[in-house]
PDB file of C-alpha atoms in Angstrom:
ATOM      1  CA  MET Z   1     -26.863 -64.511  57.896  1.00 37.00           C
ATOM      2  CA  GLU Z   2     -27.293 -66.919  60.449  1.00 47.00           C
ATOM      3  CA  ALA Z   3     -25.494 -66.350  63.696  1.00 47.00           C
ATOM      4  CA  ASP Z   4     -22.646 -69.041  64.947  1.00 54.00           C
ATOM      5  CA  LEU Z   5     -23.843 -71.127  67.725  1.00 59.00           C
ATOM      6  CA  GLU Z   6     -20.939 -70.147  70.051  1.00 70.00           C
ATOM      7  CA  THR Z   7     -18.917 -66.696  70.142  1.00 84.00           C
ATOM      8  CA  GLU Z   8     -15.507 -65.993  71.486  1.00 91.00           C
ATOM      9  CA  MET Z   9     -15.518 -65.203  75.363  1.00 94.00           C
ATOM     10  CA  ARG Z  10     -13.956 -62.250  76.488  1.00 95.00           C
ATOM     11  CA  SER Z  11     -11.927 -61.803  79.953  1.00 96.00           C
ATOM     12  CA  HIS Z  12     -11.284 -58.433  81.950  1.00 96.00           C
ATOM     13  CA  LYS Z  13     -11.395 -56.645  85.663  1.00 95.00           C
ATOM     14  CA  LEU Z  14     -14.547 -54.979  86.672  1.00 96.00           C
ATOM     15  CA  GLU Z  15     -14.704 -52.631  89.826  1.00 96.00           C
ATOM     16  CA  ALA Z  16     -17.745 -52.015  91.837  1.00 96.00           C
ATOM     17  CA  LEU Z  17     -17.873 -50.332  95.388  1.00 95.00           C
ATOM     18  CA  GLY Z  18     -14.051 -50.150  95.412  1.00 95.00           C
ATOM     19  CA  LEU Z  19     -13.683 -54.100  94.748  1.00 97.00           C
ATOM     20  CA  ARG Z  20     -12.158 -56.108  92.008  1.00 97.00           C
ATOM     21  CA  MET Z  21     -13.995 -58.727  90.514  1.00 98.00           C
ATOM     22  CA  PRO Z  22     -12.940 -60.694  87.257  1.00 97.00           C
ATOM     23  CA  ALA Z  23     -15.611 -60.742  84.506  1.00 98.00           C
ATOM     24  CA  ILE Z  24     -16.243 -62.805  81.571  1.00 98.00           C
ATOM     25  CA  GLU Z  25     -18.297 -61.550  78.762  1.00 97.00           C
ATOM     26  CA  ALA Z  26     -19.671 -62.791  74.914  1.00 97.00           C
ATOM     27  CA  GLY Z  27     -21.534 -60.919  72.106  1.00 96.00           C
ATOM     28  CA  PRO Z  28     -21.692 -57.377  71.679  1.00 95.00           C
ATOM     29  CA  SER Z  29     -19.869 -55.234  74.526  1.00 90.00           C
ATOM     30  CA  ASP Z  30     -21.840 -52.025  73.996  1.00 89.00           C
ATOM     31  CA  THR Z  31     -25.509 -52.901  74.506  1.00 95.00           C
ATOM     32  CA  GLU Z  32     -27.534 -51.961  77.290  1.00 97.00           C
ATOM     33  CA  GLU Z  33     -29.198 -55.418  77.627  1.00 98.00           C
ATOM     34  CA  ALA Z  34     -27.506 -58.064  78.984  1.00 98.00           C
ATOM     35  CA  VAL Z  35     -28.291 -61.582  79.955  1.00 98.00           C
ATOM     36  CA  VAL Z  36     -26.341 -61.606  83.363  1.00 98.00           C
ATOM     37  CA  PHE Z  37     -25.061 -65.049  85.153  1.00 98.00           C
ATOM     38  CA  LEU Z  38     -24.710 -64.773  89.240  1.00 98.00           C
ATOM     39  CA  HIS Z  39     -23.166 -67.544  90.418  1.00 98.00           C
ATOM     40  CA  GLY Z  40     -23.440 -69.175  94.114  1.00 95.00           C
ATOM     41  CA  HIS Z  41     -21.148 -70.390  96.858  1.00 93.00           C
ATOM     42  CA  PRO Z  42     -18.951 -71.757  96.277  1.00 93.00           C
ATOM     43  CA  GLY Z  43     -18.171 -70.955  92.671  1.00 95.00           C
ATOM     44  CA  SER Z  44     -17.140 -68.031  90.127  1.00 97.00           C
ATOM     45  CA  SER Z  45     -18.337 -66.794  87.074  1.00 98.00           C
ATOM     46  CA  ARG Z  46     -16.279 -69.797  85.723  1.00 96.00           C
ATOM     47  CA  ASP Z  47     -19.367 -71.863  86.444  1.00 96.00           C
ATOM     48  CA  TRP Z  48     -20.722 -70.569  83.422  1.00 97.00           C
ATOM     49  CA  GLU Z  49     -18.173 -70.700  81.094  1.00 96.00           C
ATOM     50  CA  GLY Z  50     -20.142 -73.368  78.755  1.00 94.00           C
ATOM     51  CA  LEU Z  51     -23.222 -71.210  78.497  1.00 96.00           C
ATOM     52  CA  ILE Z  52     -21.972 -67.610  78.146  1.00 97.00           C
ATOM     53  CA  PRO Z  53     -20.487 -68.187  74.549  1.00 96.00           C
ATOM     54  CA  LEU Z  54     -23.848 -69.655  73.482  1.00 96.00           C
ATOM     55  CA  VAL Z  55     -26.030 -66.877  74.883  1.00 97.00           C
ATOM     56  CA  GLY Z  56     -23.598 -64.632  73.321  1.00 96.00           C
ATOM     57  CA  SER Z  57     -24.298 -65.623  70.004  1.00 94.00           C
ATOM     58  CA  PHE Z  58     -27.602 -63.880  69.870  1.00 94.00           C
ATOM     59  CA  GLY Z  59     -27.169 -61.012  72.544  1.00 96.00           C
ATOM     60  CA  ARG Z  60     -24.855 -59.388  75.403  1.00 97.00           C
ATOM     61  CA  ALA Z  61     -23.936 -62.434  77.989  1.00 98.00           C
ATOM     62  CA  VAL Z  62     -22.049 -61.458  81.097  1.00 98.00           C
ATOM     63  CA  GLY Z  63     -21.129 -62.840  84.556  1.00 98.00           C
ATOM     64  CA  PHE Z  64     -18.340 -61.948  87.186  1.00 98.00           C
ATOM     65  CA  ASP Z  65     -16.935 -63.181  90.330  1.00 98.00           C
ATOM     66  CA  LEU Z  66     -19.166 -62.219  93.525  1.00 98.00           C
ATOM     67  CA  PRO Z  67     -16.918 -60.906  96.441  1.00 98.00           C
ATOM     68  CA  GLY Z  68     -15.439 -63.333  98.502  1.00 97.00           C
ATOM     69  CA  LEU Z  69     -15.751 -65.745  96.041  1.00 97.00           C
ATOM     70  CA  GLY Z  70     -13.635 -67.073  92.941  1.00 96.00           C
ATOM     71  CA  LYS Z  71     -10.809 -64.775  92.203  1.00 97.00           C
ATOM     72  CA  ALA Z  72     -12.745 -61.315  93.365  1.00 98.00           C
ATOM     73  CA  ASP Z  73     -11.540 -59.340  96.218  1.00 97.00           C
ATOM     74  CA  LYS Z  74     -11.844 -60.680  99.686  1.00 97.00           C
ATOM     75  CA  PRO Z  75     -11.430 -57.969 102.209  1.00 95.00           C
ATOM     76  CA  ASP Z  76     -11.674 -58.732 105.774  1.00 90.00           C
ATOM     77  CA  ASP Z  77     -14.058 -55.822 106.440  1.00 90.00           C
ATOM     78  CA  TRP Z  78     -16.460 -56.034 103.665  1.00 93.00           C
ATOM     79  CA  GLY Z  79     -20.243 -56.354 105.246  1.00 90.00           C
ATOM     80  CA  TYR Z  80     -20.849 -59.918 102.874  1.00 93.00           C
ATOM     81  CA  SER Z  81     -24.676 -59.793 103.701  1.00 90.00           C
ATOM     82  CA  ILE Z  82     -27.315 -60.372 100.920  1.00 87.00           C
ATOM     83  CA  GLY Z  83     -27.795 -56.470 101.226  1.00 89.00           C
ATOM     84  CA  TRP Z  84     -24.111 -55.710 100.404  1.00 93.00           C
ATOM     85  CA  TYR Z  85     -24.462 -58.406  97.545  1.00 95.00           C
ATOM     86  CA  GLY Z  86     -27.334 -56.696  95.916  1.00 94.00           C
ATOM     87  CA  ASN Z  87     -25.745 -53.404  96.386  1.00 96.00           C
ATOM     88  CA  VAL Z  88     -22.769 -54.690  94.353  1.00 97.00           C
ATOM     89  CA  VAL Z  89     -24.596 -55.954  91.469  1.00 98.00           C
ATOM     90  CA  ALA Z  90     -26.349 -52.512  91.260  1.00 98.00           C
ATOM     91  CA  ALA Z  91     -22.753 -51.175  91.200  1.00 98.00           C
ATOM     92  CA  ALA Z  92     -21.357 -53.769  88.668  1.00 98.00           C
ATOM     93  CA  PHE Z  93     -24.344 -53.003  86.304  1.00 98.00           C
ATOM     94  CA  HIS Z  94     -23.369 -49.526  86.303  1.00 97.00           C
ATOM     95  CA  GLY Z  95     -19.583 -49.964  85.550  1.00 96.00           C
ATOM     96  CA  LEU Z  96     -21.058 -52.361  82.790  1.00 97.00           C
ATOM     97  CA  GLY Z  97     -23.091 -50.019  81.407  1.00 97.00           C
ATOM     98  CA  ILE Z  98     -26.092 -52.345  81.765  1.00 98.00           C
ATOM     99  CA  LYS Z  99     -29.395 -50.721  81.901  1.00 98.00           C
ATOM    100  CA  ARG Z 100     -31.798 -53.657  81.146  1.00 98.00           C
ATOM    101  CA  ALA Z 101     -30.788 -57.263  82.757  1.00 98.00           C
ATOM    102  CA  HIS Z 102     -32.037 -60.846  82.341  1.00 98.00           C
ATOM    103  CA  LEU Z 103     -30.813 -62.520  85.385  1.00 98.00           C
ATOM    104  CA  VAL Z 104     -29.473 -66.325  85.397  1.00 98.00           C
ATOM    105  CA  MET Z 105     -29.090 -66.967  88.814  1.00 97.00           C
ATOM    106  CA  HIS Z 106     -27.457 -69.974  91.342  1.00 96.00           C
ATOM    107  CA  ASP Z 107     -27.393 -69.951  94.925  1.00 91.00           C
ATOM    108  CA  LEU Z 108     -26.132 -66.863  96.705  1.00 93.00           C
ATOM    109  CA  GLY Z 109     -26.601 -65.312  93.238  1.00 95.00           C
ATOM    110  CA  GLY Z 110     -30.101 -65.833  93.509  1.00 93.00           C
ATOM    111  CA  GLY Z 111     -30.527 -63.513  96.750  1.00 90.00           C
ATOM    112  CA  ALA Z 112     -28.109 -61.050  95.295  1.00 94.00           C
ATOM    113  CA  GLY Z 113     -29.938 -60.743  92.026  1.00 96.00           C
ATOM    114  CA  LEU Z 114     -33.481 -60.557  93.294  1.00 92.00           C
ATOM    115  CA  LEU Z 115     -32.756 -58.064  96.087  1.00 91.00           C
ATOM    116  CA  TRP Z 116     -31.614 -55.630  93.167  1.00 96.00           C
ATOM    117  CA  ALA Z 117     -34.266 -56.765  90.941  1.00 96.00           C
ATOM    118  CA  ALA Z 118     -37.098 -55.912  93.755  1.00 93.00           C
ATOM    119  CA  ALA Z 119     -35.087 -52.300  93.909  1.00 94.00           C
ATOM    120  CA  HIS Z 120     -35.005 -51.676  89.854  1.00 97.00           C
ATOM    121  CA  PRO Z 121     -38.060 -53.058  88.295  1.00 97.00           C
ATOM    122  CA  ASP Z 122     -37.648 -50.956  85.389  1.00 97.00           C
ATOM    123  CA  ALA Z 123     -34.423 -52.451  84.759  1.00 98.00           C
ATOM    124  CA  PHE Z 124     -35.125 -56.410  85.707  1.00 98.00           C
ATOM    125  CA  ALA Z 125     -36.351 -58.042  82.643  1.00 98.00           C
ATOM    126  CA  SER Z 126     -36.542 -61.653  83.476  1.00 98.00           C
ATOM    127  CA  ALA Z 127     -35.204 -64.429  85.916  1.00 96.00           C
ATOM    128  CA  VAL Z 128     -33.871 -67.988  85.794  1.00 97.00           C
ATOM    129  CA  ILE Z 129     -33.513 -69.231  89.438  1.00 94.00           C
ATOM    130  CA  MET Z 130     -31.745 -72.334  90.478  1.00 92.00           C
ATOM    131  CA  GLY Z 131     -31.142 -73.513  94.097  1.00 86.00           C
ATOM    132  CA  THR Z 132     -31.804 -70.244  95.575  1.00 84.00           C
ATOM    133  CA  GLY Z 133     -33.316 -70.769  99.287  1.00 71.00           C
ATOM    134  CA  ILE Z 134     -35.390 -67.721  99.809  1.00 62.00           C
ATOM    135  CA  LEU Z 135     -38.932 -69.093 100.038  1.00 65.00           C
ATOM    136  CA  LYS Z 136     -41.130 -68.121 102.881  1.00 71.00           C
ATOM    137  CA  ASP Z 137     -40.566 -70.327 105.771  1.00 73.00           C
ATOM    138  CA  TYR Z 138     -37.429 -71.595 104.741  1.00 72.00           C
ATOM    139  CA  ASN Z 139     -35.004 -73.044 107.116  1.00 75.00           C
ATOM    140  CA  TRP Z 140     -30.989 -72.803 106.473  1.00 78.00           C
ATOM    141  CA  HIS Z 141     -29.535 -76.189 105.435  1.00 78.00           C
ATOM    142  CA  ARG Z 142     -27.508 -78.159 107.507  1.00 81.00           C
ATOM    143  CA  LEU Z 143     -23.789 -76.369 106.753  1.00 82.00           C
ATOM    144  CA  ALA Z 144     -25.691 -72.650 106.920  1.00 83.00           C
ATOM    145  CA  ALA Z 145     -26.713 -73.505 110.426  1.00 85.00           C
ATOM    146  CA  LEU Z 146     -23.705 -74.914 111.858  1.00 85.00           C
ATOM    147  CA  GLN Z 147     -21.875 -71.804 110.328  1.00 86.00           C
ATOM    148  CA  ARG Z 148     -24.184 -69.460 112.104  1.00 88.00           C
ATOM    149  CA  LYS Z 149     -23.049 -71.152 115.542  1.00 89.00           C
ATOM    150  CA  THR Z 150     -20.761 -68.801 117.787  1.00 87.00           C
ATOM    151  CA  VAL Z 151     -18.294 -71.247 118.010  1.00 89.00           C
ATOM    152  CA  ILE Z 152     -18.779 -74.074 115.826  1.00 89.00           C
ATOM    153  CA  GLY Z 153     -18.765 -71.616 112.489  1.00 87.00           C
ATOM    154  CA  PRO Z 154     -15.455 -70.467 113.054  1.00 90.00           C
ATOM    155  CA  MET Z 155     -14.041 -74.102 113.806  1.00 90.00           C
ATOM    156  CA  LEU Z 156     -15.637 -75.284 110.545  1.00 89.00           C
ATOM    157  CA  VAL Z 157     -14.244 -72.637 108.685  1.00 90.00           C
ATOM    158  CA  ARG Z 158     -10.483 -73.246 109.790  1.00 92.00           C
ATOM    159  CA  LEU Z 159     -10.972 -77.130 109.495  1.00 90.00           C
ATOM    160  CA  THR Z 160     -12.551 -77.426 105.934  1.00 91.00           C
ATOM    161  CA  ASN Z 161      -9.421 -79.050 103.957  1.00 91.00           C
ATOM    162  CA  GLU Z 162      -9.450 -80.420 100.667  1.00 92.00           C
ATOM    163  CA  ARG Z 163     -10.382 -84.142 101.652  1.00 91.00           C
ATOM    164  CA  ARG Z 164     -13.353 -82.927 103.602  1.00 89.00           C
ATOM    165  CA  PHE Z 165     -14.473 -80.532 100.740  1.00 91.00           C
ATOM    166  CA  ARG Z 166     -14.314 -83.253  98.074  1.00 89.00           C
ATOM    167  CA  GLY Z 167     -15.956 -85.459 100.362  1.00 86.00           C
ATOM    168  CA  THR Z 168     -18.804 -82.960 100.797  1.00 84.00           C
ATOM    169  CA  MET Z 169     -19.252 -82.121  96.929  1.00 85.00           C
ATOM    170  CA  ARG Z 170     -18.785 -85.802  95.604  1.00 81.00           C
ATOM    171  CA  SER Z 171     -21.468 -87.497  98.619  1.00 74.00           C
ATOM    172  CA  SER Z 172     -23.970 -84.543  98.605  1.00 62.00           C
ATOM    173  CA  HIS Z 173     -27.823 -86.070  98.168  1.00 54.00           C
ATOM    174  CA  ARG Z 174     -28.497 -83.189  96.529  1.00 60.00           C
ATOM    175  CA  ASN Z 175     -26.711 -84.445  93.685  1.00 56.00           C
ATOM    176  CA  SER Z 176     -28.756 -86.777  91.744  1.00 63.00           C
ATOM    177  CA  ARG Z 177     -25.726 -86.335  89.171  1.00 74.00           C
ATOM    178  CA  LYS Z 178     -22.426 -86.348  90.420  1.00 82.00           C
ATOM    179  CA  LEU Z 179     -20.253 -83.136  90.211  1.00 85.00           C
ATOM    180  CA  PRO Z 180     -17.130 -84.293  88.064  1.00 89.00           C
ATOM    181  CA  ASP Z 181     -13.583 -84.345  89.472  1.00 90.00           C
ATOM    182  CA  TRP Z 182     -12.320 -81.185  87.245  1.00 92.00           C
ATOM    183  CA  PHE Z 183     -15.288 -78.966  88.536  1.00 93.00           C
ATOM    184  CA  ILE Z 184     -14.505 -79.990  92.129  1.00 93.00           C
ATOM    185  CA  ASP Z 185     -11.115 -79.389  91.417  1.00 93.00           C
ATOM    186  CA  ARG Z 186     -11.785 -75.862  90.059  1.00 93.00           C
ATOM    187  CA  LEU Z 187     -13.885 -75.146  93.041  1.00 94.00           C
ATOM    188  CA  TRP Z 188     -11.679 -75.988  95.668  1.00 94.00           C
ATOM    189  CA  GLU Z 189      -8.923 -73.883  93.796  1.00 94.00           C
ATOM    190  CA  ASP Z 190     -10.973 -70.853  94.684  1.00 93.00           C
ATOM    191  CA  TYR Z 191     -12.389 -71.896  97.838  1.00 95.00           C
ATOM    192  CA  ASP Z 192      -9.487 -70.504 100.070  1.00 95.00           C
ATOM    193  CA  TYR Z 193      -9.719 -69.699 104.043  1.00 95.00           C
ATOM    194  CA  ARG Z 194     -11.012 -65.885 102.977  1.00 95.00           C
ATOM    195  CA  SER Z 195     -13.802 -67.171 101.142  1.00 96.00           C
ATOM    196  CA  ARG Z 196     -14.956 -69.603 103.850  1.00 95.00           C
ATOM    197  CA  ARG Z 197     -14.914 -66.717 106.440  1.00 94.00           C
ATOM    198  CA  ALA Z 198     -16.958 -64.743 103.860  1.00 95.00           C
ATOM    199  CA  MET Z 199     -19.723 -66.677 103.599  1.00 93.00           C
ATOM    200  CA  MET Z 200     -20.055 -67.704 107.459  1.00 93.00           C
ATOM    201  CA  GLN Z 201     -20.248 -64.171 107.733  1.00 92.00           C
ATOM    202  CA  MET Z 202     -23.096 -63.940 105.029  1.00 90.00           C
ATOM    203  CA  TYR Z 203     -25.039 -66.816 106.667  1.00 87.00           C
ATOM    204  CA  ARG Z 204     -24.639 -64.936 110.010  1.00 88.00           C
ATOM    205  CA  ASP Z 205     -26.094 -62.092 108.116  1.00 84.00           C
ATOM    206  CA  ALA Z 206     -29.092 -63.451 106.917  1.00 76.00           C
ATOM    207  CA  PRO Z 207     -31.708 -64.968 108.945  1.00 72.00           C
ATOM    208  CA  PRO Z 208     -34.487 -66.882 106.640  1.00 67.00           C
ATOM    209  CA  SER Z 209     -37.150 -64.565 108.083  1.00 67.00           C
ATOM    210  CA  GLY Z 210     -35.231 -61.525 106.564  1.00 63.00           C
ATOM    211  CA  PHE Z 211     -35.829 -63.338 102.545  1.00 65.00           C
ATOM    212  CA  GLU Z 212     -39.539 -63.161 102.810  1.00 67.00           C
ATOM    213  CA  ARG Z 213     -39.889 -59.391 102.651  1.00 64.00           C
TER     214      ARG Z 213
END
Protein backbone atom coordinates (compact mmCIF):
# COMPACT_ATOMS: atom_id res chain seq x y z
CA MET A 1 0.00 0.00 0.00
CA GLU A 2 1.37 3.43 -0.91
CA ALA A 3 1.93 5.86 1.96
CA ASP A 4 -0.29 8.93 2.20
CA LEU A 5 1.33 12.13 0.97
CA GLU A 6 0.65 13.69 4.35
CA THR A 7 0.01 12.40 7.87
CA GLU A 8 -1.79 13.98 10.79
CA MET A 9 0.30 16.20 13.02
CA ARG A 10 0.22 15.77 16.80
CA SER A 11 1.00 18.37 19.47
CA HIS A 12 2.26 17.78 23.01
CA LYS A 13 4.43 19.31 25.72
CA LEU A 14 8.05 18.25 26.09
CA GLU A 15 10.20 18.85 29.17
CA ALA A 16 13.99 19.06 29.01
CA LEU A 17 16.39 20.37 31.66
CA GLY A 18 13.36 21.48 33.65
CA LEU A 19 12.00 23.62 30.79
CA ARG A 20 8.67 23.08 29.05
CA MET A 21 8.64 23.26 25.26
CA PRO A 22 5.75 22.69 22.85
CA ALA A 23 6.45 19.90 20.37
CA ILE A 24 4.82 18.73 17.15
CA GLU A 25 5.20 15.32 15.56
CA ALA A 26 4.00 13.24 12.64
CA GLY A 27 4.53 9.64 11.63
CA PRO A 28 5.28 6.81 14.07
CA SER A 29 5.83 7.93 17.65
CA ASP A 30 7.73 4.91 18.91
CA THR A 31 10.71 4.74 16.53
CA GLU A 32 14.18 5.69 17.77
CA GLU A 33 15.23 7.30 14.47
CA ALA A 34 13.68 10.64 13.48
CA VAL A 35 13.98 13.68 11.30
CA VAL A 36 14.22 16.56 13.76
CA PHE A 37 13.49 20.17 12.77
CA LEU A 38 15.26 22.90 14.76
CA HIS A 39 14.02 26.45 14.17
CA GLY A 40 15.85 29.76 14.23
CA HIS A 41 15.53 33.26 15.66
CA PRO A 42 12.89 34.56 15.57
CA GLY A 43 10.69 31.54 15.10
CA SER A 44 9.24 28.39 16.61
CA SER A 45 8.45 24.80 15.75
CA ARG A 46 5.42 26.13 13.87
CA ASP A 47 7.81 27.25 11.14
CA TRP A 48 7.92 23.59 10.10
CA GLU A 49 4.17 22.85 10.08
CA GLY A 50 4.16 22.48 6.30
CA LEU A 51 7.01 19.97 6.26
CA ILE A 52 6.54 17.79 9.34
CA PRO A 53 3.33 16.07 8.12
CA LEU A 54 4.96 15.38 4.75
CA VAL A 55 8.05 13.83 6.31
CA GLY A 56 5.75 11.91 8.66
CA SER A 57 4.44 9.98 5.65
CA PHE A 58 7.68 7.98 5.52
CA GLY A 59 9.19 8.30 9.01
CA ARG A 60 9.08 9.99 12.37
CA ALA A 61 9.21 13.80 12.16
CA VAL A 62 9.63 16.03 15.21
CA GLY A 63 9.93 19.75 15.95
CA PHE A 64 9.97 21.63 19.25
CA ASP A 65 10.27 25.22 20.45
CA LEU A 66 13.72 26.13 21.72
CA PRO A 67 13.92 27.85 25.15
CA GLY A 68 13.40 31.59 24.99
CA LEU A 69 11.46 31.42 21.73
CA GLY A 70 8.00 30.47 20.55
CA LYS A 71 5.83 29.23 23.39
CA ALA A 72 8.70 27.55 25.26
CA ASP A 73 9.66 28.59 28.77
CA LYS A 74 11.73 31.79 28.90
CA PRO A 75 13.25 31.93 32.40
CA ASP A 76 15.37 34.93 33.32
CA ASP A 77 18.17 32.82 34.77
CA TRP A 78 18.75 30.29 31.98
CA GLY A 79 22.08 30.48 30.15
CA TYR A 80 20.90 31.04 26.53
CA SER A 81 24.38 30.23 25.26
CA ILE A 82 24.87 27.99 22.23
CA GLY A 83 26.34 25.39 24.57
CA TRP A 84 23.18 25.29 26.65
CA TYR A 85 21.08 25.02 23.52
CA GLY A 86 23.14 21.99 22.52
CA ASN A 87 22.49 20.51 25.97
CA VAL A 88 18.75 21.08 25.72
CA VAL A 89 18.66 19.35 22.33
CA ALA A 90 20.37 16.32 23.90
CA ALA A 91 17.91 16.32 26.81
CA ALA A 92 14.95 16.66 24.46
CA PHE A 93 16.13 13.70 22.38
CA HIS A 94 16.42 11.63 25.55
CA GLY A 95 12.86 12.56 26.55
CA LEU A 96 11.54 11.78 23.08
CA GLY A 97 13.36 8.46 22.90
CA ILE A 98 15.34 9.53 19.81
CA LYS A 99 18.64 7.68 19.47
CA ARG A 100 19.47 8.58 15.86
CA ALA A 101 18.61 11.93 14.29
CA HIS A 102 18.54 13.51 10.85
CA LEU A 103 18.72 17.25 11.57
CA VAL A 104 16.99 19.97 9.55
CA MET A 105 18.23 23.25 11.03
CA HIS A 106 17.76 26.96 10.52
CA ASP A 107 19.77 29.81 12.05
CA LEU A 108 20.05 29.32 15.84
CA GLY A 109 18.82 25.73 15.43
CA GLY A 110 21.92 25.01 13.38
CA GLY A 111 24.29 26.07 16.15
CA ALA A 112 22.37 24.01 18.71
CA GLY A 113 22.02 20.97 16.47
CA LEU A 114 25.61 20.87 15.27
CA LEU A 115 26.99 21.14 18.80
CA TRP A 116 24.80 18.16 19.69
CA ALA A 117 26.02 16.32 16.58
CA ALA A 118 29.69 16.95 17.40
CA ALA A 119 29.16 15.50 20.88
CA HIS A 120 27.07 12.52 19.67
CA PRO A 121 28.61 11.33 16.39
CA ASP A 122 27.15 7.85 16.68
CA ALA A 123 23.62 9.24 16.95
CA PHE A 124 24.03 11.87 14.22
CA ALA A 125 22.69 10.61 10.89
CA SER A 126 22.58 13.62 8.52
CA ALA A 127 22.08 17.37 8.33
CA VAL A 128 20.33 20.04 6.29
CA ILE A 129 21.60 23.50 7.31
CA MET A 130 19.96 26.81 6.34
CA GLY A 131 21.14 30.31 7.24
CA THR A 132 23.39 29.23 10.10
CA GLY A 133 26.40 31.50 10.70
CA ILE A 134 28.94 29.01 11.98
CA LEU A 135 31.63 29.21 9.33
CA LYS A 136 35.25 30.06 9.99
CA ASP A 137 36.08 33.78 9.93
CA TYR A 138 32.41 34.58 10.47
CA ASN A 139 31.43 38.07 11.62
CA TRP A 140 28.13 38.72 13.37
CA HIS A 141 25.39 40.33 11.30
CA ARG A 142 24.55 43.95 12.15
CA LEU A 143 21.72 43.25 14.62
CA ALA A 144 23.80 40.75 16.57
CA ALA A 145 26.78 43.09 16.66
CA LEU A 146 24.60 45.89 18.04
CA GLN A 147 23.00 43.65 20.66
CA ARG A 148 26.46 42.66 21.92
CA LYS A 149 27.14 46.30 22.84
CA THR A 150 26.73 47.16 26.52
CA VAL A 151 24.29 50.07 26.21
CA ILE A 152 22.80 49.67 22.74
CA GLY A 153 21.81 46.01 23.21
CA PRO A 154 19.34 46.52 26.10
CA MET A 155 17.96 49.62 24.36
CA LEU A 156 17.18 47.60 21.23
CA VAL A 157 15.50 44.90 23.30
CA ARG A 158 13.23 47.45 25.00
CA LEU A 159 12.53 49.67 21.99
CA THR A 160 11.68 46.94 19.49
CA ASN A 161 7.96 47.29 18.73
CA GLU A 162 5.58 45.71 16.27
CA ARG A 163 5.98 48.41 13.63
CA ARG A 164 9.79 48.22 13.65
CA PHE A 165 9.74 44.43 13.71
CA ARG A 166 7.40 44.21 10.73
CA GLY A 167 9.46 46.75 8.83
CA THR A 168 12.64 44.79 9.42
CA MET A 169 11.07 41.50 8.37
CA ARG A 170 9.60 43.03 5.20
CA SER A 171 12.65 44.99 4.10
CA SER A 172 15.52 42.64 4.87
CA HIS A 173 17.88 42.53 1.88
CA ARG A 174 18.39 38.82 2.59
CA ASN A 175 14.78 38.05 1.69
CA SER A 176 14.73 37.87 -2.12
CA ARG A 177 11.23 36.44 -1.70
CA LYS A 178 9.35 38.59 0.78
CA LEU A 179 7.90 36.92 3.85
CA PRO A 180 4.07 36.74 3.76
CA ASP A 181 2.14 38.89 6.23
CA TRP A 182 0.58 35.89 7.98
CA PHE A 183 4.04 34.52 8.72
CA ILE A 184 5.29 37.85 10.09
CA ASP A 185 2.13 38.03 12.24
CA ARG A 186 3.01 34.68 13.76
CA LEU A 187 6.63 35.61 14.38
CA TRP A 188 5.63 38.77 16.21
CA GLU A 189 3.01 36.93 18.27
CA ASP A 190 5.80 34.96 19.98
CA TYR A 191 8.55 37.58 19.95
CA ASP A 192 7.91 39.22 23.29
CA TYR A 193 10.33 41.12 25.54
CA ARG A 194 11.58 37.95 27.20
CA SER A 195 12.38 36.38 23.83
CA ARG A 196 14.26 39.46 22.69
CA ARG A 197 16.23 39.53 25.95
CA ALA A 198 17.06 35.82 25.63
CA MET A 199 18.42 36.31 22.12
CA MET A 200 20.52 39.27 23.22
CA GLN A 201 22.06 36.99 25.85
CA MET A 202 22.68 34.32 23.23
CA TYR A 203 24.56 36.79 21.01
CA ARG A 204 26.62 38.02 23.96
CA ASP A 205 27.59 34.50 25.01
CA ALA A 206 28.60 33.38 21.53
CA PRO A 207 31.66 35.13 20.07
CA PRO A 208 32.05 34.23 16.37
CA SER A 209 35.48 32.72 17.03
CA GLY A 210 33.88 30.29 19.45
CA PHE A 211 32.14 28.49 16.57
CA GLU A 212 35.34 27.62 14.74
CA ARG A 213 36.11 24.70 17.00
